XYZ file of C-alpha atoms in Angstrom:
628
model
C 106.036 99.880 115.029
C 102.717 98.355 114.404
C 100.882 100.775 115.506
C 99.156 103.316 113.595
C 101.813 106.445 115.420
C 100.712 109.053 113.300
C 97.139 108.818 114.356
C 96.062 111.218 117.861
C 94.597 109.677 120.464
C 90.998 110.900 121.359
C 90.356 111.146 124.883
C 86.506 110.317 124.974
C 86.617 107.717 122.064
C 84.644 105.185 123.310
C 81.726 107.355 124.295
C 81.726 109.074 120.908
C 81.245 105.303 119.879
C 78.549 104.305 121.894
C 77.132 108.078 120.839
C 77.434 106.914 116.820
C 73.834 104.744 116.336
C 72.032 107.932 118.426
C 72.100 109.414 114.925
C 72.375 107.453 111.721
C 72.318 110.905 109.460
C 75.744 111.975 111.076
C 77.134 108.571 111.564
C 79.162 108.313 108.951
C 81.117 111.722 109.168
C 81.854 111.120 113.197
C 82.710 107.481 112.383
C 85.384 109.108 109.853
C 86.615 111.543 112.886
C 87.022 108.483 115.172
C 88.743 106.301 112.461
C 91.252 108.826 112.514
C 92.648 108.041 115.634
C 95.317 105.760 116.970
C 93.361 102.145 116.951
C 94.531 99.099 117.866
C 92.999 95.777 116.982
C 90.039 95.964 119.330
C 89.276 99.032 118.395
C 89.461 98.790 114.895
C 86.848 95.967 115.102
C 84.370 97.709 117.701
C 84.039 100.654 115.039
C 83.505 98.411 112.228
C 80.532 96.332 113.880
C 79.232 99.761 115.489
C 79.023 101.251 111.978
C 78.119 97.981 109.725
C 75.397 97.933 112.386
C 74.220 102.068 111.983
C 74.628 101.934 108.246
C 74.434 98.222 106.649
C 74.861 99.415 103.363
C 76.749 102.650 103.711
C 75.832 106.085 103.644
C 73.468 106.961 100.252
C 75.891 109.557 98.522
C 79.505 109.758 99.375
C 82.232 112.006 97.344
C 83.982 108.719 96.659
C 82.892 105.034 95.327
C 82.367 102.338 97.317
C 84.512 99.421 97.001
C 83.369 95.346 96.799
C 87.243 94.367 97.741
C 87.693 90.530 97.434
C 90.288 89.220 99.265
C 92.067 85.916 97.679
C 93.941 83.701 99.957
C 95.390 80.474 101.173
C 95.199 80.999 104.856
C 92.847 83.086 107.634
C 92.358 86.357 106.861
C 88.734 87.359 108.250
C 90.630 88.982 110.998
C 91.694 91.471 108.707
C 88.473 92.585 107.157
C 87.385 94.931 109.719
C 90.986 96.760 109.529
C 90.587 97.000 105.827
C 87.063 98.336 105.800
C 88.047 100.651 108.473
C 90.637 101.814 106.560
C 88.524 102.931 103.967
C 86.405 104.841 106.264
C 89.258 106.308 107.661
C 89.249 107.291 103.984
C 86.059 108.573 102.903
C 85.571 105.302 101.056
C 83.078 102.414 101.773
C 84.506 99.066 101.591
C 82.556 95.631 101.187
C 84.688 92.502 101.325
C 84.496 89.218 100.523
C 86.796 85.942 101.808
C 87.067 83.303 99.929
C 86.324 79.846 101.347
C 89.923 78.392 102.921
C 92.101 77.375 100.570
C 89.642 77.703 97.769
C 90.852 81.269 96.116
C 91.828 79.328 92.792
C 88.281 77.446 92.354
C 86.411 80.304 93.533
C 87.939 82.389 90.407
C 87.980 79.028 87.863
C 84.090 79.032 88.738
C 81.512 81.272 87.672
C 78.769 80.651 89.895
C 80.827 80.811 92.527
C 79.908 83.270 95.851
C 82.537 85.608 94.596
C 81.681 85.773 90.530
C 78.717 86.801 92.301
C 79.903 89.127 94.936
C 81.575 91.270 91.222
C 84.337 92.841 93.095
C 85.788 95.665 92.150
C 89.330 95.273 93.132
C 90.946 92.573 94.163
C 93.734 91.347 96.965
C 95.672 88.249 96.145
C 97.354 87.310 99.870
C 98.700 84.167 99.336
C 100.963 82.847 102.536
C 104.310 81.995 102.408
C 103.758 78.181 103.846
C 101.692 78.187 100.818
C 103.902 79.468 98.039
C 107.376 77.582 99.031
C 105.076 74.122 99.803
C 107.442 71.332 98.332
C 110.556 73.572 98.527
C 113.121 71.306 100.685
C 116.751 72.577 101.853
C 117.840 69.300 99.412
C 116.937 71.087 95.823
C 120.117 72.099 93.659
C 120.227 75.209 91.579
C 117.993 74.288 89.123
C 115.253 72.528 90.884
C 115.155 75.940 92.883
C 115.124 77.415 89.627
C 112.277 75.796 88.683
C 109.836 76.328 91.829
C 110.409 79.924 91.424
C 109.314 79.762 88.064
C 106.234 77.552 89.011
C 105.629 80.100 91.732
C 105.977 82.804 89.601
C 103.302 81.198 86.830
C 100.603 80.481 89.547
C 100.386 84.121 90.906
C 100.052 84.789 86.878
C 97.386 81.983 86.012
C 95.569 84.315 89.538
C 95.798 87.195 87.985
C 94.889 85.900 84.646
C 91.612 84.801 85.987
C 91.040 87.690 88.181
C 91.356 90.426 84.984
C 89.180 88.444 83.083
C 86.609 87.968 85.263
C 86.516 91.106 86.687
C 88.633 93.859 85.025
C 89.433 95.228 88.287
C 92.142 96.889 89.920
C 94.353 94.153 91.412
C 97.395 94.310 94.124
C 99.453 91.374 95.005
C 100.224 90.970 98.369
C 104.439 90.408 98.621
C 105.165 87.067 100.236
C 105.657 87.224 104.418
C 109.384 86.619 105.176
C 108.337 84.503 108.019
C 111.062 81.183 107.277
C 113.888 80.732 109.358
C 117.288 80.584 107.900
C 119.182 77.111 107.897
C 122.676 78.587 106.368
C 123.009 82.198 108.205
C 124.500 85.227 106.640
C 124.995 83.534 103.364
C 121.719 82.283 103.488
C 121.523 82.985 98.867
C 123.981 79.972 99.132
C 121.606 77.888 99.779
C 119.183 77.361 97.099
C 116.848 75.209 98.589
C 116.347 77.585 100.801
C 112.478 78.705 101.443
C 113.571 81.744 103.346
C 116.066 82.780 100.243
C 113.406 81.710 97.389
C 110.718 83.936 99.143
C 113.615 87.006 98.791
C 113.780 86.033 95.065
C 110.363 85.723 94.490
C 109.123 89.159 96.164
C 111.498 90.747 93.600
C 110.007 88.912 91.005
C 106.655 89.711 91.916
C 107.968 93.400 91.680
C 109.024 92.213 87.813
C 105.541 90.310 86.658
C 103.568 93.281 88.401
C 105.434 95.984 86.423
C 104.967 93.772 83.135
C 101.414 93.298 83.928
C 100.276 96.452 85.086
C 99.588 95.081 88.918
C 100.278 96.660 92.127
C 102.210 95.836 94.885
C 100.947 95.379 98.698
C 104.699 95.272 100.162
C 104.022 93.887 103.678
C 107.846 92.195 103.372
C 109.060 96.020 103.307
C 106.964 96.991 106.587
C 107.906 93.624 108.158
C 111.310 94.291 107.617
C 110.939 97.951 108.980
C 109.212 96.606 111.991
C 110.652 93.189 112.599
C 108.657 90.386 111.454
C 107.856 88.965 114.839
C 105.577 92.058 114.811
C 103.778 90.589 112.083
C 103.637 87.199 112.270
C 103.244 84.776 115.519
C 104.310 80.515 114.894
C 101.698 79.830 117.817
C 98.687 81.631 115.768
C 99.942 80.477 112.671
C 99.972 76.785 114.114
C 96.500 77.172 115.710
C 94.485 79.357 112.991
C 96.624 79.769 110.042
C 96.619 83.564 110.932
C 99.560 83.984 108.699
C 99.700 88.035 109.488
C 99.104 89.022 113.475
C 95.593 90.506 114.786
C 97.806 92.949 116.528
C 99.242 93.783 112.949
C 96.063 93.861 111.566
C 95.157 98.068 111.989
C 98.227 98.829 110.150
C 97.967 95.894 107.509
C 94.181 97.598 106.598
C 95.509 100.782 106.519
C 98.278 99.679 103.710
C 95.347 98.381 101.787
C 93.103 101.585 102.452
C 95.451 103.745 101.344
C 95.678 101.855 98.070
C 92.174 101.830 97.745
C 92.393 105.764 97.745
C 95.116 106.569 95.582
C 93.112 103.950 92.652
C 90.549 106.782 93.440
C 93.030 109.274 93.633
C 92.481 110.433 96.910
C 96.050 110.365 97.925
C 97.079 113.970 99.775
C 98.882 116.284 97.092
C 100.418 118.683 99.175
C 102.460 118.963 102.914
C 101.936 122.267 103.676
C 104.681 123.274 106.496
C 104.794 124.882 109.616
C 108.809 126.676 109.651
C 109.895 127.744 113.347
C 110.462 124.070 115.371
C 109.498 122.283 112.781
C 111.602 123.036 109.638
C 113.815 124.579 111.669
C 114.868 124.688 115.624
C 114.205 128.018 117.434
C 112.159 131.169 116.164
C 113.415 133.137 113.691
C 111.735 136.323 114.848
C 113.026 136.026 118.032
C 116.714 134.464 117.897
C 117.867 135.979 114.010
C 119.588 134.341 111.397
C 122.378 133.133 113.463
C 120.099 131.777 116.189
C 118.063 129.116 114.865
C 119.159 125.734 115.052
C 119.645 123.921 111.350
C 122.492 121.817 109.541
C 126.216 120.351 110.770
C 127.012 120.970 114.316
C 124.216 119.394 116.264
C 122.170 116.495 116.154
C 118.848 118.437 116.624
C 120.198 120.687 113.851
C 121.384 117.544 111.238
C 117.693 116.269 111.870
C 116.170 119.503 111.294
C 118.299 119.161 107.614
C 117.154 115.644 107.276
C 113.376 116.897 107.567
C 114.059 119.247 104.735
C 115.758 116.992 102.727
C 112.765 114.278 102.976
C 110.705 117.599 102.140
C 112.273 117.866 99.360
C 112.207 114.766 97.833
C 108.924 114.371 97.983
C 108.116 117.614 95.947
C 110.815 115.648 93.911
C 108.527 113.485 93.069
C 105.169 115.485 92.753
C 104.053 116.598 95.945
C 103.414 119.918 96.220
C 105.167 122.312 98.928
C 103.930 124.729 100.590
C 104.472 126.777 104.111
C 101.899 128.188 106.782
C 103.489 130.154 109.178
C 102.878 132.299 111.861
C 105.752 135.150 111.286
C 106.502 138.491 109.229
C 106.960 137.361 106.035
C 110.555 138.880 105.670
C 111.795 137.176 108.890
C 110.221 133.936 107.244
C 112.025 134.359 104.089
C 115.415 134.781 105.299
C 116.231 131.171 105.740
C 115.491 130.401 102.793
C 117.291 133.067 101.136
C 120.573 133.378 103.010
C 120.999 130.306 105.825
C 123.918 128.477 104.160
C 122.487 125.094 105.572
C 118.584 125.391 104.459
C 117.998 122.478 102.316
C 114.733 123.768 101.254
C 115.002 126.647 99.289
C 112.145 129.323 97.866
C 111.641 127.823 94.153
C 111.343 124.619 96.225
C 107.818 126.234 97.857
C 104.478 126.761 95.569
C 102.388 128.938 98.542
C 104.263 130.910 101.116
C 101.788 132.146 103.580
C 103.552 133.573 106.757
C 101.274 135.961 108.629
C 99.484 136.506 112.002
C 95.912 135.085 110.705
C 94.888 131.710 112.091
C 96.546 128.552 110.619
C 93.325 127.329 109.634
C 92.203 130.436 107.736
C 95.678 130.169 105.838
C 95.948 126.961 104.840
C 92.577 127.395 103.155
C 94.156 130.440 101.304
C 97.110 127.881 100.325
C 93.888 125.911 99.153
C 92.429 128.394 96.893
C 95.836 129.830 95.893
C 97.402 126.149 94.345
C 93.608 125.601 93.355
C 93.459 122.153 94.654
C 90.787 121.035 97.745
C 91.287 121.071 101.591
C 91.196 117.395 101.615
C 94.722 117.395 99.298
C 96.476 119.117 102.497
C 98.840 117.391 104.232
C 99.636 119.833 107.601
C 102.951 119.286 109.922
C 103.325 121.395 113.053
C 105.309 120.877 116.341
C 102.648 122.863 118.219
C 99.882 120.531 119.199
C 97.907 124.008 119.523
C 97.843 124.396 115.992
C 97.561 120.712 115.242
C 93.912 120.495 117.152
C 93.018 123.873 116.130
C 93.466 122.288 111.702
C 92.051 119.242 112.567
C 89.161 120.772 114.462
C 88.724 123.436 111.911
C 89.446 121.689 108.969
C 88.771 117.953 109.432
C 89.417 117.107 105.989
C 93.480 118.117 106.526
C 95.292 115.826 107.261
C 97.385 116.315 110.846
C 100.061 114.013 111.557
C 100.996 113.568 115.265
C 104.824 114.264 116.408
C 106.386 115.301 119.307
C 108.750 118.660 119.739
C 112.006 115.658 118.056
C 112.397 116.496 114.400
C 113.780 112.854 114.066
C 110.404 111.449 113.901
C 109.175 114.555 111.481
C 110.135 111.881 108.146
C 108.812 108.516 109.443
C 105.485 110.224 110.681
C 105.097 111.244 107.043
C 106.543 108.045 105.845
C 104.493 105.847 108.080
C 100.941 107.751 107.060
C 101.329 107.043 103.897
C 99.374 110.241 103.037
C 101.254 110.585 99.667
C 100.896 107.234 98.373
C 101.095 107.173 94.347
C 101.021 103.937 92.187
C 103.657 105.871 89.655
C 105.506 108.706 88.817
C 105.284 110.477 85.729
C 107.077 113.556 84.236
C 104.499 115.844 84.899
C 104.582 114.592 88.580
C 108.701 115.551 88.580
C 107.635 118.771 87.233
C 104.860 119.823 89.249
C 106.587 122.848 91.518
C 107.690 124.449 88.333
C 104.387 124.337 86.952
C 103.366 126.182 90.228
C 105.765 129.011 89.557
C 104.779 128.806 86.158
C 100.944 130.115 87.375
C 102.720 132.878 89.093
C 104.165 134.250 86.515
C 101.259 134.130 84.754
C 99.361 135.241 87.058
C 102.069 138.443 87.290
C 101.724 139.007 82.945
C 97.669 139.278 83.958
C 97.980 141.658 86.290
C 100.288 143.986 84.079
C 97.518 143.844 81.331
C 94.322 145.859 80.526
C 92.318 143.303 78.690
C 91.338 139.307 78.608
C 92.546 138.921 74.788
C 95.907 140.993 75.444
C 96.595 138.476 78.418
C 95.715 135.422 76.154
C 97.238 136.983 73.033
C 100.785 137.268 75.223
C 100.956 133.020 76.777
C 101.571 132.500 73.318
C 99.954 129.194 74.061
C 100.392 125.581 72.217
C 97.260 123.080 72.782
C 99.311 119.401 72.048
C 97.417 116.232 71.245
C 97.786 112.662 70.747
C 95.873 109.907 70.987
C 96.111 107.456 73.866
C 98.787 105.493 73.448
C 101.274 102.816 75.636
C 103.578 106.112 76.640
C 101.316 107.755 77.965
C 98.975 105.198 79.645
C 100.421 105.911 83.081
C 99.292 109.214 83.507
C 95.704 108.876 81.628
C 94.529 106.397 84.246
C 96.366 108.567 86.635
C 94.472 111.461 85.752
C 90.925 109.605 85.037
C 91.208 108.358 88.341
C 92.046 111.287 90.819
C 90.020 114.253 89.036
C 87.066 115.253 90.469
C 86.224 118.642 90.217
C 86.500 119.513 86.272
C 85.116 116.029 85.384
C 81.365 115.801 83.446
C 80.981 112.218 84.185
C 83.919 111.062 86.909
C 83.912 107.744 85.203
C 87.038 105.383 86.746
C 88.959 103.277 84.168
C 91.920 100.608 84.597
C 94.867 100.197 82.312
C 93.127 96.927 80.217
C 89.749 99.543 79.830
C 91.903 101.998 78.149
C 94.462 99.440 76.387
C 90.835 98.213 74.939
C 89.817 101.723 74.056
C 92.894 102.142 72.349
C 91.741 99.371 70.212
C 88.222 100.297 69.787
C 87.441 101.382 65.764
C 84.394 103.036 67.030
C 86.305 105.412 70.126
C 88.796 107.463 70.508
C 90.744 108.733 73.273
C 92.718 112.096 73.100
C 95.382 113.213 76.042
C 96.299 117.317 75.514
C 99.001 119.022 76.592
C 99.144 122.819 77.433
C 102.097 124.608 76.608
C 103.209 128.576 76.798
C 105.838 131.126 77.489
C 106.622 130.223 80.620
C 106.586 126.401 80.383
C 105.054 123.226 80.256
C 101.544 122.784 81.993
C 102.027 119.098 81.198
C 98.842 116.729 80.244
C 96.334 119.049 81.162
C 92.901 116.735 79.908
C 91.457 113.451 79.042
C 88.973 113.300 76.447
C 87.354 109.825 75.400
C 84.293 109.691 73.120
C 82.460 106.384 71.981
C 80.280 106.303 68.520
C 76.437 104.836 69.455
C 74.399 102.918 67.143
C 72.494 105.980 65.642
C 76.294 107.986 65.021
C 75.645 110.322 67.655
C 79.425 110.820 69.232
C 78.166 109.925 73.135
C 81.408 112.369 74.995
C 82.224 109.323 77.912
C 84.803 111.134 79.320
C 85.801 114.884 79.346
C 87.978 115.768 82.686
C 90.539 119.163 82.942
C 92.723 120.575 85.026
C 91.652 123.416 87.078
C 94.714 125.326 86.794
C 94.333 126.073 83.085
C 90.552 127.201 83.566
C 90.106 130.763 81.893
C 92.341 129.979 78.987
C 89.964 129.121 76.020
C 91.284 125.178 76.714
C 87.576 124.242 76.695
C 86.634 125.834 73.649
C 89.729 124.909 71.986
C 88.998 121.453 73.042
C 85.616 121.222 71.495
C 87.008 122.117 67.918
C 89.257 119.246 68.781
C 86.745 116.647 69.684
C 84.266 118.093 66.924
C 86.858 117.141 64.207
C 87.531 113.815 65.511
C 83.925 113.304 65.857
C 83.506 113.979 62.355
C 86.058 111.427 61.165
C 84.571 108.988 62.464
C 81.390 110.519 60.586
C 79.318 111.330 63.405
C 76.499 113.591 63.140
C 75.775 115.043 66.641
C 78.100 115.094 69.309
C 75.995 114.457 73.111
C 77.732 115.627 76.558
C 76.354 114.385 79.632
C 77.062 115.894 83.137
C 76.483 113.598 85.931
C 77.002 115.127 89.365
C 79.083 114.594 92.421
C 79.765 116.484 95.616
C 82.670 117.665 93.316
C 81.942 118.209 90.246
C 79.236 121.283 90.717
C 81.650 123.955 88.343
C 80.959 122.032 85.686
C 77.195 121.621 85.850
C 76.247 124.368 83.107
C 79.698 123.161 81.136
C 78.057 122.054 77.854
C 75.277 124.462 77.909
C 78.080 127.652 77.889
C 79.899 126.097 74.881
C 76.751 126.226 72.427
C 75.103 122.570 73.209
C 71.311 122.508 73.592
C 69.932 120.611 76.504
C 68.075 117.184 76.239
C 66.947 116.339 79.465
C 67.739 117.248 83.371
C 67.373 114.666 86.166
C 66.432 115.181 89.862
C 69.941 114.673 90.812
C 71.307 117.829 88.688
C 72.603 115.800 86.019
C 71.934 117.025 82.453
C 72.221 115.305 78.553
C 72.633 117.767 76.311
C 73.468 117.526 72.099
C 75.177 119.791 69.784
C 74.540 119.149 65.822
C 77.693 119.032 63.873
C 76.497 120.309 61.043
C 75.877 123.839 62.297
C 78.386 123.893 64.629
C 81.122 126.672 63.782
C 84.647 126.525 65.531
C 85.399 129.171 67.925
C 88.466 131.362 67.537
C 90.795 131.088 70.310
C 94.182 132.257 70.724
C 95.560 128.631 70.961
C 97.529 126.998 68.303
C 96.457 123.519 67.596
C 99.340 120.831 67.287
C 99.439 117.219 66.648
C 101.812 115.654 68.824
């Protein structure tokens, strides 16, 4: 399945199209509407010369960055562009590319004044074919001469990368190799060592290998070729007549693995799948058949795919999504499932918001919003009723709506397909994140039964842990640099080698803190990096929060922090800067409320402001200060 499933079709697509260049101002936002919709290869390229042609260069100011994506490669691949760039859109992100001349990905890099030193990517696809990669591999090689190519193989996609970081220091994903060989030996096809269709296995799982060892990601086209068949992906004839290694029919859903890389580097992956319950996590209505009536678990097939639904559910808040339910029911009749049907796999701790009411699904899901404190655009919405998916995506165009039928079989693989959730890693604070959730509620609960601010704060008993960066943690501080947005002075993106270089830096320092009370771990809760400058003023690069542990004297706390370390390093003034994005508003006045006097203000909104060390006193908070 090629196609992109998940997508809805829209009726009058082509004449919203042909409506686009009418008005350049609102171009970009319906181009973004009809990206969203089940394309196929024509279609894909139609909006991508009807836009190109509206906005050359891209809309002025966007929430995200645009993206100068070169794509490295050894056969055609300009067929894919416009499926990549569209993906972006699709995306909220802006996408440049650049193709390298044919065959000439290695001299392009080895040469500096080369078209693509000066098109200065910033991130980089390596598609190398697999005619390309196995070239001299013959069914006659032994063990070790098979041995050997995969180790020559392995030390040419490393000499690419080599020359890619250091030209660029970019993001960089390595496109798995195409299992398009034949087999010569059959079902025991590893016997065979010569074997281009075998080496190719080996060396997409040692691709895997150097790419965890080098801090590289992974475009696994052999995974979605094997989940699709690869005569879906690939076609001899085309390859024979253009070196089109990967299909045009392909090509939509090959952009859209790319684009949703693109967005998780920016961290624009979805965070939560909020879910509908009667049909959809369940068969039947629970108001109307009881307990006993609905359809779930062993005994049917509609029921054991109901299960299945939960159980994918549940692993993904397994691994950091967030869960939540929007429902249109009496909350009691809603609950009972979950409290007392022996076969519910999903199970109340398992959900962060429970909204089931009689209020509009739209209305709700933006109180699931503002309850988990994260934006619309993090919602991920499943419904059976096609009602109350138009009525979301309508409403709320930022949510995303996968479309399924009334079959709960194809509930998983819609989700699985979209690739809303896509992550580059997991990390423990990911594993943990539902518990945080019901952490905030009982928080929230210990508020409500005080009288006063301090008594409140007093009672967290909290804990305010820091280290320095370090190799531990590295995961999770480019995690976090690169998906906050709305508690984030300066929303500065940086890769693993920028902060591996920090790390190193005499003259920097980078601090990750960890939030820690009565009723649990908050996990790494802010990213601080500050930079000396020539005079000793300590410029703050970097200074980015979560928004869940606003209200706590963390920012305060934080400045005492980054005050001291300032002063080891012997600064004399510390400066904040706040540069603005269509996200980042909260924190306009952020330095100015913690004592620092303003420099200078921009026509943008942005602001510079300094705060002398010398007369700067450390504010009492009811936070204990630890060194991790």
């Amino acid at each position: 399945m090629t196609d992109l499933h998940w997508l809805p079709t829209i009726a009058d697509w082509r004449q919203r199209l042909r409506a686009l260049p009418a008005d350049p101002a609102t171009a970009w936002e319906n181009a973004v509407v009809l990206a969203n919709a089940r394309l196929n290869f024509v279609l894909t390229n139609s909006l991508d010369e009807t836009i190109r042609r509206v906005l050359p260069a891209g809309p002025e100011a966007l929430a995200t960055k645009k993206v100068r994506l070169a794509v490295l490669g050894s056969s055609t691949l300009t067929h894919l562009l416009p499926a990549i760039r569209v993906a972006g859109l699709r995306r909220g992100i802006w996408v440049d590319t650049y193709e390298n001349d044919y065959g000439q990905y290695l001299q392009e890099l080895s040469d500096t004044d080369s078209p693509l030193h000066a098109f200065k990517p910033t991130a980089v696809l390596v598609a190398l074919d697999a005619y390309h990669l196995t070239a001299g591999v013959t069914a006659a090689m032994d063990a070790d001469t098979a041995d050997a190519a995969l180790t020559e193989m392995g030390d040419r996609l490393r000499e690419v990368w080599r020359l890619a970081r250091e030209a660029f220091r970019c993001p960089i994903i390595q496109q798995a190799a195409l299992p398009v060989h034949l087999s010569l030996l059959g079902n025991n096809e590893h016997r065979l060592p010569g074997s281009r269709a075998w080496l190719l296995t080996r060396l997409n799982a040692a691709i895997r290998d150097m790419a965890d060892a080098e801090g590289i990601d992974v475009l696994a086209v052999d995974d979605r070729a094997c989940r699709d068949g690869v005569g879906r992906w690939h076609d001899a004839a085309l390859w024979h007549r253009s070196k089109q290694e990967v299909s045009p029919t392909a090509g939509p859903l090959y952009g859209d693995l790319v684009g949703r890389w693109l967005a998780a580097k920016q961290g624009r992956s979805f965070k939560c799948l909020v879910l509908d319950l009667d049909n959809t996590v369940w068969g039947g209505v629970i108001g109307d058949d009881g307990l006993e009536g609905i359809v779930l678990g062993q005994g049917s097939p509609l029921g054991e795919a109901y299960a299945a639904f939960q159980e994918y559910a549940r692993e993904l808040s397994r691994r950091g999504v967030i869960l939540a339910v929007c429902s249109k029911n009496d909350e009691a009749n809603a609950l009972e499932p979950f409290e007392k049907h022996p076969d519910m796999v999903l199970k109340r701790a398992d959900i962060a918001s429970f909204v089931a009411n009689w209020s509009n699904k739209a209305d709700n899901i933006r109180a699931i919003a503002q309850e988990l404190n994260i934006g619309l655009d993090a919602l991920c919405f499943i419904d059976d009723n096609p009602f109350e998916r138009n009525l979301v995506r309508q409403e709320l165009p930022m949510v995303a709506v996968p479309e399924v039928s009334d079959d709960p079989t194809g509930y998983p693989l819609a989700l699985s397909d979209a690739g809303y959730f896509e992550a580059l890693s997991v990390t423990d604070e990911d594993r943990e994140r539902t518990s945080q959730y019901q952490g905030n509620k009982a928080r929230d609960a210990l508020k409500a039964a005080v009288t006063d601010l301090p008594s409140y704060l007093r009672g967290l008993e909290m804990a305010l842990i820091w280290r320095r960066f370090d190799k531990l943690g590295l995961q999770r501080i480019v995690q976090l640099i690169n998906k906050s947005n709305q508690f984030n002075l300066t929303t500065r993106r940086y890769t693993d080698e920028d902060i591996l270089a920090l790390m190193s830096d005499p003259r920097a320092f980078g601090l990750q803190l960890r939030l820690t009370d009565r009723f649990g771990d908050n996990g790494i809760i802010a990213i601080i990096i500050g930079r000396m400058q020539a005079d000793q003023d300590l410029y703050i690069d970097t200074w980015l929060m979560s928004c869940r542990v606003l209200g706590r004297q963390v920012e305060p706390t934080t400045l005492n922090l980054i005050a001291q370390q300032a002063a080891n390093l012997g600064a004399r003034r510390l400066i904040g800067e706040y540069i603005p994005t269509k996200k980042n508003a909260m924190v306009r006045e952020h330095y100015a409320r913690l004592g620092f006097t303003v420099m200078q203000t921009d026509d943008t909104g942005g602001n510079r402001n300094i705060l002398d060390l010398a007369a700067f006193t450390p504010a009492k908070t009811f936070i204990h200060v630890v060194e991790g």
